[in-house]
Amino acid sequence: GAVVSQHPSWVICKSGTSVKIECRSLDFQATTMFWYRQFPKQSLMLMATSNEGSKATYEQGVEKDKFLINHASLTLSTLTVTSAHPEDSSFYICSANKAGRTTNTGELFFGEGSRLTVL
Amino acid sequence: SQKIEQNSEALNIQEGKTATLTCNYTNYSPAYLQWYRQDPGRGPVFLLLIRENEKEKRKERLKVTFDTTLKQSLFHITASQPADSATYLCALDVGSQGNLIFGKGTKLSVKP
């Protein structure tokens, strides 16, 4: 099956610093990638939709200047949490569907997630 | 706005029994509904997708039903095993690009 890799799997940083999380599709091309955030015992919340070569579309309530998304190639999207604060501590998960296909299957391939802890 | 609910936060069953999980949604008519499995500290893994014109879909010990009138999906695991213990998430498509909204999940525990 399709593989999506995230890095790092966990990161601890000081308040005020920036953290970059990478999401790669290893064996397929992804024109669209999605970034989710999950707090303990909560559902996955969509943060933004990342489109290769264009600006990301952010969900309501998600600060685009704080969560910078770059999708420079068909296999890589990055999420940068700028000036991180303790309330940004969460589990960040990326996902992708395959390029060149319609969404009639709809299956998303998820990365393993990145646990961010801001001290 | 769309709302999706999984009515049980946790479900405990005995090995060998059938687990039945429920997903209800409101304010939306999805083209399809999906079920994922999530283990602690891991990303979700796709299990099954069922379309609006399908009543039932099966995959090995898994069965999903979709009632668009009731706005409900049921997810069954037959002959459950301890290895089936995980959180199961249902998800609806909400955009043309394939973005999904997820329920909070039901944590299934299968006791030997």
Tab-separated table of N, CA and C in Angstrom, chain A residues 2-4 23-36 49-52 71 73-77 94-111, chain B residues 32 34 36 46 49 93-100:
chain	number	residue	atom	x	y	z
A	2	ALA	N	0.189	2.373	-0.229
A	2	ALA	CA	0.899	3.637	-0.282
A	2	ALA	C	1.475	4.003	1.073
A	3	VAL	N	2.628	4.647	1.059
A	3	VAL	CA	3.319	4.985	2.294
A	3	VAL	C	3.525	6.485	2.390
A	4	VAL	N	3.165	7.012	3.548
A	4	VAL	CA	3.408	8.422	3.856
A	4	VAL	C	4.299	8.472	5.088
A	23	CYS	N	6.395	15.950	5.669
A	23	CYS	CA	5.494	14.868	5.281
A	23	CYS	C	5.840	14.472	3.851
A	24	ARG	N	6.207	13.224	3.680
A	24	ARG	CA	6.608	12.750	2.352
A	24	ARG	C	5.763	11.569	1.921
A	25	SER	N	5.352	11.578	0.658
A	25	SER	CA	4.730	10.395	0.081
A	25	SER	C	5.856	9.613	-0.588
A	26	LEU	N	6.081	8.396	-0.136
A	26	LEU	CA	7.282	7.657	-0.542
A	26	LEU	C	7.129	6.909	-1.860
A	27	ASP	N	5.949	6.457	-2.165
A	27	ASP	CA	5.818	5.631	-3.359
A	27	ASP	C	4.695	6.097	-4.277
A	28	PHE	N	4.248	7.340	-4.095
A	28	PHE	CA	3.257	7.886	-5.008
A	28	PHE	C	3.360	9.404	-4.976
A	29	GLN	N	2.760	10.039	-5.958
A	29	GLN	CA	2.741	11.490	-6.012
A	29	GLN	C	1.435	12.006	-5.439
A	30	ALA	N	1.520	13.072	-4.693
A	30	ALA	CA	0.344	13.614	-4.021
A	30	ALA	C	0.192	15.093	-4.361
A	31	THR	N	-0.793	15.416	-5.181
A	31	THR	CA	-1.041	16.826	-5.464
A	31	THR	C	-1.645	17.520	-4.252
A	32	THR	N	-2.307	16.747	-3.431
A	32	THR	CA	-2.963	17.315	-2.267
A	32	THR	C	-2.563	16.567	-1.009
A	33	MET	N	-2.185	17.304	-0.003
A	33	MET	CA	-1.906	16.732	1.310
A	33	MET	C	-2.714	17.498	2.349
A	34	PHE	N	-3.054	16.827	3.408
A	34	PHE	CA	-3.861	17.426	4.463
A	34	PHE	C	-3.100	17.371	5.787
A	35	TRP	N	-3.213	18.438	6.535
A	35	TRP	CA	-2.603	18.470	7.864
A	35	TRP	C	-3.708	18.476	8.911
A	36	TYR	N	-3.592	17.517	9.834
A	36	TYR	CA	-4.543	17.390	10.926
A	36	TYR	C	-3.818	17.593	12.246
A	49	THR	N	-5.463	22.329	3.948
A	49	THR	CA	-5.272	21.515	2.758
A	49	THR	C	-4.126	22.110	1.970
A	50	SER	N	-3.150	21.282	1.690
A	50	SER	CA	-1.934	21.741	1.034
A	50	SER	C	-1.927	21.271	-0.418
A	51	ASN	N	-1.821	22.206	-1.331
A	51	ASN	CA	-1.809	21.874	-2.751
A	51	ASN	C	-0.445	22.177	-3.354
A	52	GLU	N	0.075	21.231	-4.096
A	52	GLU	CA	1.392	21.386	-4.707
A	52	GLU	C	1.422	22.603	-5.624
A	71	HIS	N	4.184	23.251	0.043
A	71	HIS	CA	4.028	21.990	-0.704
A	71	HIS	C	4.769	22.173	-2.020
A	73	SER	N	6.751	20.182	-3.777
A	73	SER	CA	6.854	19.112	-4.773
A	73	SER	C	5.701	18.135	-4.578
A	74	LEU	N	5.584	17.218	-5.511
A	74	LEU	CA	4.487	16.246	-5.454
A	74	LEU	C	4.699	15.181	-4.382
A	75	THR	N	5.839	15.219	-3.694
A	75	THR	CA	6.089	14.207	-2.671
A	75	THR	C	6.415	14.796	-1.305
A	76	LEU	N	6.379	16.116	-1.187
A	76	LEU	CA	6.783	16.724	0.082
A	76	LEU	C	5.927	17.929	0.441
A	77	SER	N	5.396	17.894	1.656
A	77	SER	CA	4.733	19.048	2.234
A	77	SER	C	5.332	19.270	3.610
A	94	CYS	N	-0.149	14.180	9.006
A	94	CYS	CA	-0.396	14.562	7.620
A	94	CYS	C	-1.013	13.379	6.894
A	95	SER	N	-1.682	13.677	5.808
A	95	SER	CA	-2.245	12.616	4.987
A	95	SER	C	-2.259	13.061	3.540
A	96	ALA	N	-2.422	12.106	2.657
A	96	ALA	CA	-2.390	12.416	1.235
A	96	ALA	C	-3.287	11.469	0.479
A	97	ASN	N	-3.828	11.962	-0.648
A	97	ASN	CA	-4.430	11.035	-1.596
A	97	ASN	C	-3.612	11.113	-2.875
A	98	LYS	N	-3.775	10.137	-3.706
A	98	LYS	CA	-2.868	9.975	-4.827
A	98	LYS	C	-3.180	10.936	-5.959
A	99	ALA	N	-2.152	11.458	-6.549
A	99	ALA	CA	-2.307	12.376	-7.668
A	99	ALA	C	-2.841	11.634	-8.874
A	100	GLY	N	-3.535	12.362	-9.737
A	100	GLY	CA	-3.976	11.782	-10.991
A	100	GLY	C	-5.206	10.915	-10.860
A	101	ARG	N	-5.752	10.831	-9.639
A	101	ARG	CA	-6.959	10.038	-9.456
A	101	ARG	C	-8.068	10.954	-8.983
A	102	THR	N	-9.251	10.603	-9.329
A	102	THR	CA	-10.377	11.366	-8.786
A	102	THR	C	-10.546	10.971	-7.340
A	103	THR	N	-11.371	11.655	-6.649
A	103	THR	CA	-11.567	11.317	-5.239
A	103	THR	C	-12.665	10.275	-5.085
A	104	ASN	N	-12.875	9.479	-6.139
A	104	ASN	CA	-13.973	8.533	-6.012
A	104	ASN	C	-13.646	7.370	-5.101
A	105	THR	N	-12.376	7.186	-4.750
A	105	THR	CA	-12.087	6.195	-3.728
A	105	THR	C	-12.030	6.874	-2.375
A	106	GLY	N	-11.451	8.016	-2.295
A	106	GLY	CA	-11.454	8.814	-1.076
A	106	GLY	C	-10.481	8.391	-0.012
A	107	GLU	N	-9.847	7.241	-0.182
A	107	GLU	CA	-8.964	6.757	0.859
A	107	GLU	C	-7.802	7.712	1.056
A	108	LEU	N	-7.516	8.024	2.317
A	108	LEU	CA	-6.365	8.848	2.645
A	108	LEU	C	-5.279	7.970	3.252
A	109	PHE	N	-4.063	8.294	2.915
A	109	PHE	CA	-2.912	7.594	3.476
A	109	PHE	C	-2.274	8.526	4.488
A	110	PHE	N	-2.186	8.065	5.723
A	110	PHE	CA	-1.712	8.915	6.809
A	110	PHE	C	-0.263	8.620	7.161
A	111	GLY	N	0.426	9.689	7.582
A	111	GLY	CA	1.737	9.507	8.177
A	111	GLY	C	1.573	8.991	9.594
B	32	TYR	N	-19.598	9.381	0.426
B	32	TYR	CA	-19.109	8.116	0.990
B	32	TYR	C	-18.685	8.334	2.436
B	34	GLN	N	-16.097	6.564	5.543
B	34	GLN	CA	-14.934	5.692	5.713
B	34	GLN	C	-14.737	5.322	7.183
B	36	TYR	N	-11.580	4.074	9.842
B	36	TYR	CA	-10.146	3.956	10.044
B	36	TYR	C	-9.880	3.332	11.410
B	46	PHE	N	-6.498	3.224	7.023
B	46	PHE	CA	-7.765	3.023	6.318
B	46	PHE	C	-8.209	1.569	6.405
B	49	LEU	N	-14.310	1.738	2.925
B	49	LEU	CA	-15.070	2.880	2.412
B	49	LEU	C	-16.387	2.346	1.882
B	93	ASP	N	-16.456	12.557	3.858
B	93	ASP	CA	-15.840	13.502	2.911
B	93	ASP	C	-16.622	14.814	2.943
B	94	VAL	N	-15.904	15.902	2.959
B	94	VAL	CA	-16.576	17.203	3.012
B	94	VAL	C	-16.093	18.152	1.940
B	95	GLY	N	-15.244	17.696	1.060
B	95	GLY	CA	-14.748	18.586	0.028
B	95	GLY	C	-14.385	17.823	-1.228
B	96	SER	N	-14.272	18.537	-2.313
B	96	SER	CA	-13.966	17.902	-3.593
B	96	SER	C	-12.529	17.404	-3.648
B	97	GLN	N	-11.682	17.890	-2.735
B	97	GLN	CA	-10.294	17.462	-2.744
B	97	GLN	C	-10.059	16.226	-1.888
B	98	GLY	N	-11.103	15.742	-1.263
B	98	GLY	CA	-10.939	14.526	-0.465
B	98	GLY	C	-10.690	14.764	1.005
B	99	ASN	N	-10.835	16.015	1.460
B	99	ASN	CA	-10.638	16.239	2.891
B	99	ASN	C	-11.797	15.628	3.683
B	100	LEU	N	-11.454	15.109	4.843
B	100	LEU	CA	-12.409	14.377	5.660
B	100	LEU	C	-12.600	15.061	7.004
